[in-house]
XYZ file of C-alpha atoms in Angstrom:
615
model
C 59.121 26.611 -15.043
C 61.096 23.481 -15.813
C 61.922 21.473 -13.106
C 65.920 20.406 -12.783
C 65.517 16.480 -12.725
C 67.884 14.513 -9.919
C 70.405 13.316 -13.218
C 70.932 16.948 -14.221
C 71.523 17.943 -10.461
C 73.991 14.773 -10.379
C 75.287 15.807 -13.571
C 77.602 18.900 -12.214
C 78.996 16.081 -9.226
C 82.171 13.956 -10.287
C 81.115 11.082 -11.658
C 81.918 8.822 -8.517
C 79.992 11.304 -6.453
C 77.412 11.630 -9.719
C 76.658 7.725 -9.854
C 76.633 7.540 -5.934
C 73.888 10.058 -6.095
C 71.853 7.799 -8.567
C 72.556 4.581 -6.703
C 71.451 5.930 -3.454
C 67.962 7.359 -5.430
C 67.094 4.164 -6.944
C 67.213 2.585 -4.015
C 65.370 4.993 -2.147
C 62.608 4.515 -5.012
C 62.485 1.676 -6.155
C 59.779 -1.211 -4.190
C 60.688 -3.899 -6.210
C 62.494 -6.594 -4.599
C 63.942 -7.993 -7.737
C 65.433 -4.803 -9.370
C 65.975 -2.957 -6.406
C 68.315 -6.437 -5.087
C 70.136 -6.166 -8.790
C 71.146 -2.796 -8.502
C 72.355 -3.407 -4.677
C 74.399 -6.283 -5.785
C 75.997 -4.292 -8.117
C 76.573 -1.484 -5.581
C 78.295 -4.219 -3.091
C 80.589 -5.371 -5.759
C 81.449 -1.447 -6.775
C 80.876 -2.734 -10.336
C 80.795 0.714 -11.725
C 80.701 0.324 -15.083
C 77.483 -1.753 -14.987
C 75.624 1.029 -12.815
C 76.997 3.552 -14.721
C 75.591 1.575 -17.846
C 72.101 1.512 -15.971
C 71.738 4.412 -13.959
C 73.026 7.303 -15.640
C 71.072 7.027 -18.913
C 67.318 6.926 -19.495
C 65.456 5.547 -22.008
C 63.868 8.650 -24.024
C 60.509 8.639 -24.984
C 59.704 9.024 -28.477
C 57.154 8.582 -30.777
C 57.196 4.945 -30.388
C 56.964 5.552 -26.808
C 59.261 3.393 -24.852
C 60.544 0.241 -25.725
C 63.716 -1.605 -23.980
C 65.330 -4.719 -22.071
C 63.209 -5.596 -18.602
C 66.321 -5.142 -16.058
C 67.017 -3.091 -13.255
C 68.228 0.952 -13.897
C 67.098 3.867 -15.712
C 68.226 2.238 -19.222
C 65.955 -0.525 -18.923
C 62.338 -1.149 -18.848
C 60.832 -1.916 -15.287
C 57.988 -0.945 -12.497
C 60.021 2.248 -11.260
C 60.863 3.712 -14.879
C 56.800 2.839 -15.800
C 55.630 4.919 -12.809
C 57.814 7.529 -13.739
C 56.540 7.491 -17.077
C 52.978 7.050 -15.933
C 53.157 9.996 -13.555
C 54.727 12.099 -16.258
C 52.610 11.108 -19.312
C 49.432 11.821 -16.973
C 50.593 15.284 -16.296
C 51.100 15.926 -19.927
C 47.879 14.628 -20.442
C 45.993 17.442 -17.372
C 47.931 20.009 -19.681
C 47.406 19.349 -22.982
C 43.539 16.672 -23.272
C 42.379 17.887 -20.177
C 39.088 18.467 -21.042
C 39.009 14.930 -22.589
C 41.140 12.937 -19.676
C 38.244 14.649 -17.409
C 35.206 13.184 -19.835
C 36.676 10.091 -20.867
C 39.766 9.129 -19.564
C 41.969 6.455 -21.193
C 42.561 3.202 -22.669
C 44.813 0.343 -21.171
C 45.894 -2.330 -22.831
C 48.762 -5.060 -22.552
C 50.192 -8.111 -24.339
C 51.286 -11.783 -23.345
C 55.040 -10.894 -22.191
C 56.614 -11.364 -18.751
C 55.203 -7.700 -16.450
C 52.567 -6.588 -19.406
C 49.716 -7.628 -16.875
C 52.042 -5.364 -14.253
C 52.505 -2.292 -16.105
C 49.338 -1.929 -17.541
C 47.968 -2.032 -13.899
C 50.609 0.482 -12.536
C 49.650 2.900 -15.346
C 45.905 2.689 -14.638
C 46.508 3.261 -10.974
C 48.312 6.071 -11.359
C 45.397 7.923 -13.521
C 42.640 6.335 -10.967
C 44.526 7.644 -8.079
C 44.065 11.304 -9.756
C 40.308 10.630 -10.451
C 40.156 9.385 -14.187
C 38.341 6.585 -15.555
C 40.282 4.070 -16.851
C 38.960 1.445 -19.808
C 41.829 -1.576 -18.746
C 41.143 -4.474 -20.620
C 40.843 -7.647 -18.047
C 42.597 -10.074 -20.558
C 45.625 -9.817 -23.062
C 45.009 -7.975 -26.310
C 45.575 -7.020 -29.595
C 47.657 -3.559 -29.929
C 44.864 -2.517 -32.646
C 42.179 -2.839 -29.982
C 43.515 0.185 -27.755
C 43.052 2.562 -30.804
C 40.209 1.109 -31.813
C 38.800 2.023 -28.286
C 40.267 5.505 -27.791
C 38.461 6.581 -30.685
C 35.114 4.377 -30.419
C 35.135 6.444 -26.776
C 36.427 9.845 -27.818
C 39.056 8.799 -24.822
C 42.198 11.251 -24.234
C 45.058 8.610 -24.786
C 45.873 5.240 -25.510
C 48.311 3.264 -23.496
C 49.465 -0.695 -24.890
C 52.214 -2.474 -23.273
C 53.658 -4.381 -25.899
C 57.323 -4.798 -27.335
C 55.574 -6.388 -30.608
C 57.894 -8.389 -32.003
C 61.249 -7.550 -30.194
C 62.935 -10.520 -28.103
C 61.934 -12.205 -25.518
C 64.064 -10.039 -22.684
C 62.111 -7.026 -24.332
C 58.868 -4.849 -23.197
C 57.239 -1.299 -24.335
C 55.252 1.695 -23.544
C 53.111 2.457 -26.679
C 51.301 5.905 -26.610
C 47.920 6.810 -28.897
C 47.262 10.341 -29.303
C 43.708 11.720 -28.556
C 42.926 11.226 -32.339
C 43.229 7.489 -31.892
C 46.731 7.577 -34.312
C 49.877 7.151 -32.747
C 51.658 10.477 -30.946
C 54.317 12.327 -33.481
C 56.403 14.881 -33.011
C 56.359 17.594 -30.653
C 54.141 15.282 -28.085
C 57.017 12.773 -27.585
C 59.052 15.343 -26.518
C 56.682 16.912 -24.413
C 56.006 14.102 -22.901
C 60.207 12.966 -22.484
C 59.878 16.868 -20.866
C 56.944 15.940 -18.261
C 58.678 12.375 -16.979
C 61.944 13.987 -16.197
C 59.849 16.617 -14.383
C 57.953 13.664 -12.295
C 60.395 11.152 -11.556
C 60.039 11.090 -7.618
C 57.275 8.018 -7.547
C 54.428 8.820 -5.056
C 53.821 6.041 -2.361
C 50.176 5.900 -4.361
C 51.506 5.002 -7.460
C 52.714 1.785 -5.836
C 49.176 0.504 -4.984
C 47.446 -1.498 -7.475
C 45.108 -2.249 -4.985
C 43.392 1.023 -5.784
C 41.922 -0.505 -8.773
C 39.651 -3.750 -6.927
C 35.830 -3.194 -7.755
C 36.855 1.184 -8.327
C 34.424 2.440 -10.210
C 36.703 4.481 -12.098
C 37.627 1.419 -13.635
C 35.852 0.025 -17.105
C 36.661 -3.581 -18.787
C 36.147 -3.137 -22.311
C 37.296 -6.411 -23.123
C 34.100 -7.963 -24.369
C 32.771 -4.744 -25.666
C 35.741 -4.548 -27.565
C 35.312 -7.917 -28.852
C 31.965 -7.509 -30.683
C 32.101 -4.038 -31.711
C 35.174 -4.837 -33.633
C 33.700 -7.786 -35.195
C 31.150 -5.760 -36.408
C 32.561 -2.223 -37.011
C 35.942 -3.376 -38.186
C 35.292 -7.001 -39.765
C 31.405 -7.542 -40.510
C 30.325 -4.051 -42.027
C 33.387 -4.006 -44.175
C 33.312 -7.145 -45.815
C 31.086 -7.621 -48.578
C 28.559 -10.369 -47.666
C 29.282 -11.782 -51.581
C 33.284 -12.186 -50.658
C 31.846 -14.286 -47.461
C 29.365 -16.141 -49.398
C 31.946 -17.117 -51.822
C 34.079 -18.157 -48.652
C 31.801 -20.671 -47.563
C 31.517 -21.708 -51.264
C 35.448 -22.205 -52.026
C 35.997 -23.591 -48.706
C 39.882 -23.004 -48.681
C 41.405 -23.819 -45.442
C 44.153 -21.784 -43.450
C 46.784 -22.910 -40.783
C 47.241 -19.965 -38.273
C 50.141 -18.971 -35.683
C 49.776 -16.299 -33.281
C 53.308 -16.967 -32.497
C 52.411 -17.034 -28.839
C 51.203 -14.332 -28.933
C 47.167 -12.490 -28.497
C 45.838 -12.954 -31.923
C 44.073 -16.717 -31.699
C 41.056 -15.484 -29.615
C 40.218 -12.894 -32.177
C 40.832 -14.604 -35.141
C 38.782 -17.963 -34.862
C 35.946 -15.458 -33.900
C 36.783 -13.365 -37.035
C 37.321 -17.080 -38.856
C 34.225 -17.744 -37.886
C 32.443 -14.691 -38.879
C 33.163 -14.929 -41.914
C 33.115 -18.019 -43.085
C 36.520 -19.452 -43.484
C 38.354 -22.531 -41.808
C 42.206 -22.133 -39.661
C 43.856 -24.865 -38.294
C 45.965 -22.988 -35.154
C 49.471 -24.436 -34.730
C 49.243 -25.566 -31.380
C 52.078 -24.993 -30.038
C 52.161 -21.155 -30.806
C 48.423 -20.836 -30.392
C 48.384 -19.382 -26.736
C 49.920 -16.736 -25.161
C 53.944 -17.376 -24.174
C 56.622 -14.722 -23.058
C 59.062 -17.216 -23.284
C 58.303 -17.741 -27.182
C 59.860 -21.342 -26.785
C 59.361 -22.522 -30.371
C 61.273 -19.844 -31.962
C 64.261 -17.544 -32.175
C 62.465 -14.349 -33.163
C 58.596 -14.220 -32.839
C 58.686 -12.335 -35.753
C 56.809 -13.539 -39.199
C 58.853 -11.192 -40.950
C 61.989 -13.517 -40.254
C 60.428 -16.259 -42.726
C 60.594 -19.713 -42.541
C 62.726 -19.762 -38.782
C 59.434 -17.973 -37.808
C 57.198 -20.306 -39.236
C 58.970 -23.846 -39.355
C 55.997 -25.197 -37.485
C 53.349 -23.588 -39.230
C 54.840 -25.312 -42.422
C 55.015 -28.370 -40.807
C 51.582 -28.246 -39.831
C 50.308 -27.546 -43.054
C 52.205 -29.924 -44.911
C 50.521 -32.469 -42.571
C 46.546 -30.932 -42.782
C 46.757 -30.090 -46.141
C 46.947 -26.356 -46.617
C 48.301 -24.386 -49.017
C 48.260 -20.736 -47.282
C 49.818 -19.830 -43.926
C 48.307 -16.913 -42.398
C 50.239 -15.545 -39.547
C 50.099 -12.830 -36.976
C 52.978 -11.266 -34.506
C 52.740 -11.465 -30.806
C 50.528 -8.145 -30.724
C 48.523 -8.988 -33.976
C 49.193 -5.563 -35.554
C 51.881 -6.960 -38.510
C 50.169 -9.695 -40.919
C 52.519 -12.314 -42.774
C 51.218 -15.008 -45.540
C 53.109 -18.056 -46.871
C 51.852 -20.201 -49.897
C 52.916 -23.794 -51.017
C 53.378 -24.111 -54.595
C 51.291 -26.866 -56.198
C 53.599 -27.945 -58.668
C 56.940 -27.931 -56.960
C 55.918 -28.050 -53.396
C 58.053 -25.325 -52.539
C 56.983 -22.569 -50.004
C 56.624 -19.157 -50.912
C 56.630 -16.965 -47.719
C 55.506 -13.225 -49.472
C 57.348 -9.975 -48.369
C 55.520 -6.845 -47.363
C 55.571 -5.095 -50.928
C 54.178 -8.602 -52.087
C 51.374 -8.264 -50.246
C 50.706 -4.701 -50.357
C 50.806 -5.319 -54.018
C 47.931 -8.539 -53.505
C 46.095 -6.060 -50.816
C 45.746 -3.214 -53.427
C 44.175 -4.908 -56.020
C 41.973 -6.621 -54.134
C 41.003 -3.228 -52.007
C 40.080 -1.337 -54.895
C 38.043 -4.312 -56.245
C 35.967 -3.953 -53.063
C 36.016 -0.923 -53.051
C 34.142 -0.839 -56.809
C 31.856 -3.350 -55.691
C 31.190 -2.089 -52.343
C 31.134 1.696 -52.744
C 29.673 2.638 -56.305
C 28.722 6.292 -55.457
C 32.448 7.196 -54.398
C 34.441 7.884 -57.289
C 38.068 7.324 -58.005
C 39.546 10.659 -57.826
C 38.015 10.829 -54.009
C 40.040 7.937 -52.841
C 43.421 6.998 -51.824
C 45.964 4.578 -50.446
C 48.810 5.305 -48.563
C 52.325 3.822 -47.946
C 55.162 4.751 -46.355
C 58.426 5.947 -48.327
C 60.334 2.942 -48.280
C 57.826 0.691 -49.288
C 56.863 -0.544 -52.910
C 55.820 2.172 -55.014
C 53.194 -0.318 -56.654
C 50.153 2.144 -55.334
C 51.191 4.996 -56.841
C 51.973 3.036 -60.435
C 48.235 2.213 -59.731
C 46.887 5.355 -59.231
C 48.134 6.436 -62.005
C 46.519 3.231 -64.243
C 42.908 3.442 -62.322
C 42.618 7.110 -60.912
C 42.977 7.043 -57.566
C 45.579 9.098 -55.565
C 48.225 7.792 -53.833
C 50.637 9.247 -51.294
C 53.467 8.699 -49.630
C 54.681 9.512 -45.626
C 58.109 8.646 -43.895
C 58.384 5.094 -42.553
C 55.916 3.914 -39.534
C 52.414 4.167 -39.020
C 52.324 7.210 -36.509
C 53.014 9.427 -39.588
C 50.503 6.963 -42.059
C 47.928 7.058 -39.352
C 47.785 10.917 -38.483
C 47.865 11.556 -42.583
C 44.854 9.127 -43.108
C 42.912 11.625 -40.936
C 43.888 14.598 -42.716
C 42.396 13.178 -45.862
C 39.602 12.321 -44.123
C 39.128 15.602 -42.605
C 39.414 17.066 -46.474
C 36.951 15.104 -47.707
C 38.495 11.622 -48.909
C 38.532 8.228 -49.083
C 41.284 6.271 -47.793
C 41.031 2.459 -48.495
C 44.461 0.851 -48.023
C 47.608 1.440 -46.236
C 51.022 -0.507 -45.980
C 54.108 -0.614 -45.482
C 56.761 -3.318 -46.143
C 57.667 -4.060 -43.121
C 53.905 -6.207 -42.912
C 51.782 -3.682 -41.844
C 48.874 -3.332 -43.696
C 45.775 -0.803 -42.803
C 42.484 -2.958 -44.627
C 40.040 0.001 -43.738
C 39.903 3.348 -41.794
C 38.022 2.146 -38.700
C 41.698 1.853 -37.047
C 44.439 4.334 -38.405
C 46.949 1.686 -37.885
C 48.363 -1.081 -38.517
C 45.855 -4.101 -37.899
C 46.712 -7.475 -38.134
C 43.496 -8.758 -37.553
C 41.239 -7.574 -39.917
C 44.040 -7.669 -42.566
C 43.777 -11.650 -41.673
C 40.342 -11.433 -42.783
C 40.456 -9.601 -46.064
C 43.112 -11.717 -46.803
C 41.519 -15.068 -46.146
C 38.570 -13.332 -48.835
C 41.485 -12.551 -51.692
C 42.788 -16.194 -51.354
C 39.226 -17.596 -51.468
C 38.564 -15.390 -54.614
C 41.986 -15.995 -56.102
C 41.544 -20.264 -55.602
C 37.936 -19.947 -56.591
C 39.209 -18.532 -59.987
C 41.633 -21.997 -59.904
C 44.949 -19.771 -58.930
C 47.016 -19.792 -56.711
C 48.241 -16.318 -54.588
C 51.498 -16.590 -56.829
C 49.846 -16.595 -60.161
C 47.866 -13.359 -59.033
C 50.630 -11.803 -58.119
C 52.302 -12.366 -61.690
C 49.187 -11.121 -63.174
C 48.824 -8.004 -61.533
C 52.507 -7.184 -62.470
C 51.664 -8.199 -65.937
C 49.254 -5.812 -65.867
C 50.919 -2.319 -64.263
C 54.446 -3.915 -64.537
C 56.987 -5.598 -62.307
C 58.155 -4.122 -59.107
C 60.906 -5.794 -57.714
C 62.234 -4.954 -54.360
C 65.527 -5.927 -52.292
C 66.015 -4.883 -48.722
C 68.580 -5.657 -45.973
C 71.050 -3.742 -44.025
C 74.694 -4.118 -42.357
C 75.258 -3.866 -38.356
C 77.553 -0.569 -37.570
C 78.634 -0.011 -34.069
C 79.727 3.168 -34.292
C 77.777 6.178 -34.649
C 80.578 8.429 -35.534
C 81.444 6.368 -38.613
C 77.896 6.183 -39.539
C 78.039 9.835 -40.114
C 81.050 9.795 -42.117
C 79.671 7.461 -44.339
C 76.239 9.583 -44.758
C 78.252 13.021 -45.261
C 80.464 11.247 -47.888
C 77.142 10.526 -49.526
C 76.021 14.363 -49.131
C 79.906 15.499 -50.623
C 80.463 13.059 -52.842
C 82.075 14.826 -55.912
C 82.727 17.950 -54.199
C 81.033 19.981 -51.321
C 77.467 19.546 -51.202
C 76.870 17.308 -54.286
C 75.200 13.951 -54.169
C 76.348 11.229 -56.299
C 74.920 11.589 -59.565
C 75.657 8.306 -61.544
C 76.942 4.528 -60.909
C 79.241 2.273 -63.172
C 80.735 4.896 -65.086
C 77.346 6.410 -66.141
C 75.341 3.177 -67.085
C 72.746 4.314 -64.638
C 71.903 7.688 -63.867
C 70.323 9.350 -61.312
C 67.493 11.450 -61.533
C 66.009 13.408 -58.816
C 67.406 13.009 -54.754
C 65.265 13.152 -51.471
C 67.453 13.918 -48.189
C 65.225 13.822 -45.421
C 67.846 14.839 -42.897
C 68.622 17.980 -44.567
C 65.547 19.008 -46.355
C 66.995 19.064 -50.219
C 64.671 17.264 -52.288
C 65.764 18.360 -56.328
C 62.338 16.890 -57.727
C 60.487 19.866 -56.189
C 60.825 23.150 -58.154
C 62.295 25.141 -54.605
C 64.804 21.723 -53.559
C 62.570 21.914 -50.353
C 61.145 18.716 -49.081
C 57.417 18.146 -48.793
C 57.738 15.281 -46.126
C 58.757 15.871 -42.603
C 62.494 16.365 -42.228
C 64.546 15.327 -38.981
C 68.053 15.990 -38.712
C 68.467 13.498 -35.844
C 68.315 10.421 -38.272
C 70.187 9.538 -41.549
C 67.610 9.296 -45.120
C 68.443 9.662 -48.400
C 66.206 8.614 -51.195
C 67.638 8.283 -55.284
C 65.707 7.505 -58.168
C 67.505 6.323 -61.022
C 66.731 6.731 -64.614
C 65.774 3.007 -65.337
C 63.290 3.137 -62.444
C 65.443 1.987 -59.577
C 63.885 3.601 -55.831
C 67.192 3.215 -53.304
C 66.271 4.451 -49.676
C 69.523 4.517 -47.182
C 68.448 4.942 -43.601
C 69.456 4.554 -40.031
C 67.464 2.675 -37.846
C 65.668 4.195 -34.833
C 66.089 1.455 -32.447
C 69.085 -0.714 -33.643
C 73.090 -0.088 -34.934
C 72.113 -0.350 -38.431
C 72.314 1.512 -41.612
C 69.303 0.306 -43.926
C 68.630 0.041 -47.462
C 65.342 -0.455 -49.087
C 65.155 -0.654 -53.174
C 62.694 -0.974 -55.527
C 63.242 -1.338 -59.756
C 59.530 -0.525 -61.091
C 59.371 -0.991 -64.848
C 56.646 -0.473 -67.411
C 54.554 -3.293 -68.790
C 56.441 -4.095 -71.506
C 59.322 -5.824 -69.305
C 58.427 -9.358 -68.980
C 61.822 -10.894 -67.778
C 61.831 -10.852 -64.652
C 65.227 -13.140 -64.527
C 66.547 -9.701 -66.303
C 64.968 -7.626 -63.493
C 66.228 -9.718 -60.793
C 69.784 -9.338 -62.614
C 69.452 -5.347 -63.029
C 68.500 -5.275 -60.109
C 71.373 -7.077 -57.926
C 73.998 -5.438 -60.423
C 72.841 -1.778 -58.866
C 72.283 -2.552 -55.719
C 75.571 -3.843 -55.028
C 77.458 -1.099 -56.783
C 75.575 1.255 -54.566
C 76.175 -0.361 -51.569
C 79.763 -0.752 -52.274
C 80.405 2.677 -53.487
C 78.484 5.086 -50.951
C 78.971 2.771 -48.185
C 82.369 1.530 -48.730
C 81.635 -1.536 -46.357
C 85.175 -3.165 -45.916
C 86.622 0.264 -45.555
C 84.086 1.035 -42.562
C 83.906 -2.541 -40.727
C 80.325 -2.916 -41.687
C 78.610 -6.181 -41.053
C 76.158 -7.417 -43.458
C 72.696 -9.030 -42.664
C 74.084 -12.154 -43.596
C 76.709 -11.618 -40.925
């Protein structure tokens, strides 16, 4: 039987007597000085709006888990909402990996941000106070290590607390599934079910004390350590590529952008044979990320203005970078003639990854052929795999956007008998071997200080190998941004014009008066996907978010998505072309000229007060 959580009991009150209710409860609950003083200040000052704003919505876990602001209120990340969570997610757990919570418990890890060290102990209390062994890392980590434990220890779950990336003023609640992956859908809703069915925080739950010398209680931090030095760096690299490291000698300025990455990488450095020079100033853990805007590589050079600096000033050509969390990998290169700095996008480096992968892969594993392996990306990113599968003879597949749905497929193939060697997708995450079915970037760092050592060793530079390999299987040029819209209503105007464009139910079918046409469609909201002989979509479909793939007859791939987290509608576009196309000035040209029509015609941006990345 469900239980009827306090909001939907408050929920048939008037709204003054409704947030009254919710006022009085977090007050009641809530032990924290800090948060439970904000929300009392606002109560003296009858600011309604704000608690109404706070208090009467609740962050909803999905398959992400949580993620969210640190303030006061049910909207906002903070210890009361983390019990709550805790208690729920630990319930789920008892009915669902029961047998495994009760053998091997879980895995709790946290990052370098302001209450990490906090919520990771709150959560492990909570499953110690029921009796569970707890593996809670003693020291800030990278996200991949919690995965990488969970499945080393056949443990039940994986909890990091991380927001990545995200601002400053932001934290998260990231969930691993039993299988090590991260949880999809139906668990996140189970879980969402089992919190509001456990909100009332038990006076246990408060005491982290619980956890002093408690046997129930494991550090894995230095097991961690050298197991994944071994497992995930040393018995996948070829002991040629780290030879020929030491030969080359090609040195590396590193960020961690404040983050947890620095330990692990000068040991993985180290190991295999390469030199970084840390920027300083970003080298150590920092919730207040004081040297940037967004401690996020992906941003470019605001991201990494210091690590150019630095470089320029030791001598280094590559910048190797990691996020706060270590799982997204970025790479910058100075050219030698012009001096300029290239900072590579994600379907760059996928593109730089897959070569080199299946190179190793050759060299490394002889006896498995071709048709057994794969790589994986997700559906916006480049389709540069699949062009080579089809050159070399691998198989290639795609899954929607985000590693929950890469890493859970990577162990289907697994489980049917393949190979999977590399994963990506644009947005810098890159999966260098199947030890961890996620996003890693940590031992991407490593494979990708070997391809640069090969790639100088041959006298190149990462620029020129790029060139060559789309030479070889032909260019695959990409553009990606996205405009701000604040309103969700118009948002779905604008992705039902799409869906009725000519007439009920018919998707555009040309742009610029029939210059370009399009060939097949893929509407992942709906299900209709005309390149299938039934118009049924193959990949997941969720009518809760806006996706609608074209393909175009010159080769043009043009996602349009919402995003998850943020007011935005997305585009992602590739124009793949065969070898014969050498101009890429033409490309870039065909490229922009589509792009823009598209966005101007299905979005209609001045019409619908979008904003564009640009602002």
């Amino acid at each position: 039987m469900v239980k009827t959580t306090n909001l939907e009991m408050a929920s048939s009150c008037n709204p003054k007597q409704q947030l009254k209710v919710k006022v009085e409860e977090w007050l009641k609950w809530d032990r924290n000085p800090e948060t439970s003083a904000a929300i009392r200040k606002l109560a003296d000052e009858n600011d309604t709006q704000e608690l109404s704003k706070k208090l009467l919505n609740r962050l909803s876990f999905g398959t992400a888990g949580l993620r969210g602001i640190m303030a006061a209120g049910n909207s906002c990340m903070n210890d009361l909402v983390i019990i709550q969570t805790g208690q729920g997610f630990l319930k789920y757990l008892e009915n669902h990996r029961g047998d495994i919570l009760k053998k091997n418990g879980i895995v709790v890890g946290y990052d370098g941000r302001h209450n990490s060290r906090r919520w990771a102990e709150l959560t492990a209390t909570i499953f110690v106070n029921s009796g569970y062994q707890v593996r809670l890392f003693s020291e800030v980590n990278p996200t991949p290590c919690v995965p990488f434990m969970v499945r080393k220890h056949g443990c039940a779950s994986g909890v990091m607390i991380t927001a990545s990336h995200n601002p400053k003023e932001d934290n998260g609640y990231k969930v691993y599934d039993s299988n090590s992956a991260q949880i999809i859908s139906p668990s996140d809703k189970n879980i969402q079910k089992s919190i509001l069915e456990n909100l009332t925080p038990l006076d246990s739950s408060w005491n982290t004390d619980v956890l002093e010398n408690n046997p129930l209680v494991i550090d894995p931090y230095e097991e961690c350590l050298h197991s994944y030095l071994k497992e995930v760096i040393a018995d996948q690299i070829h002991p040629d590529d780290i030879a020929n490291n030491q030969r080359v000698n090609l040195p590396f300025v590193y960020t961690a952008m404040h983050g947890v990455g620095y330990k692990y990488v000068q040991n993985v450095a180290d190991l295999v044979g390469v030199k970084i020079f840390p920027v300083m100033e970003q080298r150590d853990p920092n919730p207040d990320f004081p040297t940037v805007k967004f401690p996020n590589p992906e941003e470019g050079k605001s991201s990494l203005d210091l690590s150019i600096k630095h470089a320029n000033e030791t001598g280094c050509s590559v910048i190797l970078a990691n996020d706060p969390d270590a799982d997204r990998f970025a790479v910058a290169e100075k050219n030698k003639t012009t001096g300029e700095w290239k900072i590579f996008n994600g379907n760059e480096l996928g593109t730089l990854f897959g070569w080199w992968l299946l190179e190793c892969h050759k060299k490394k594993h002889p006896d498995i052929p071709l048709d057994k392996v794969y790589m994986v990306a997700s559906t916006v990113s480049s389709m540069i795999l699949s062009t080579m599968a089809k050159a070399e003879g691998f198989h290639f597949l795609d899954t929607l956007t985000g590693f929950k749905w890469i890493g859970n497929k990577v162990l289907e193939l697994e489980k049917e008998g393949f190979t999977v060697i590399f994963c990506f997708e644009e947005a810098i995450g890159f999966m260098c071997n199947n030890i961890i079915v996620d996003k890693d970037g940590i031992s991407a760092l490593a494979t990708f200080s070997c391809l640069a050592s090969s790639v100088y060793g041959n006298d190149q530079q990462l620029c020129d190998k790029l060139a060559e390999i789309y030479d070889k299987y032909g260019l695959h040029v990409s553009l990606n941004s996205y405009y701000f819209c604040y309103n969700p209503a118009k948002i779905a105007q604008i992705f039902d014009r799409i869906r009725n464009f000519s007439g009920k139910k018919t998707y555009p079918s040309e742009i610029i008066n029939g210059k370009y046409k399009i060939v097949s469609v893929r509407d992942l909201t709906t299900g209709y996907d005309n390149s299938q002989p039934d118009n049924r979509a193959t990949l997941p479909v969720s009518s809760s978010s806006e996706m609608i793939t074209f393909v175009f007859d010159n080769g043009l791939h043009i996602t349009l998505r919402t995003s998850g987290t943020e007011p935005k509608i997305k585009y992602y576009s590739e124009l793949c072309m065969t070898p014969d196309v050498k101009d890429r000035a033409v490309v870039d040209a065909t490229l922009m000229e589509m792009v823009t029509v598209i966005c101007d015609d299905f979005f209609e941006p001045q019409k619908n007060g979008l904003i564009p990345q640009s602002g």
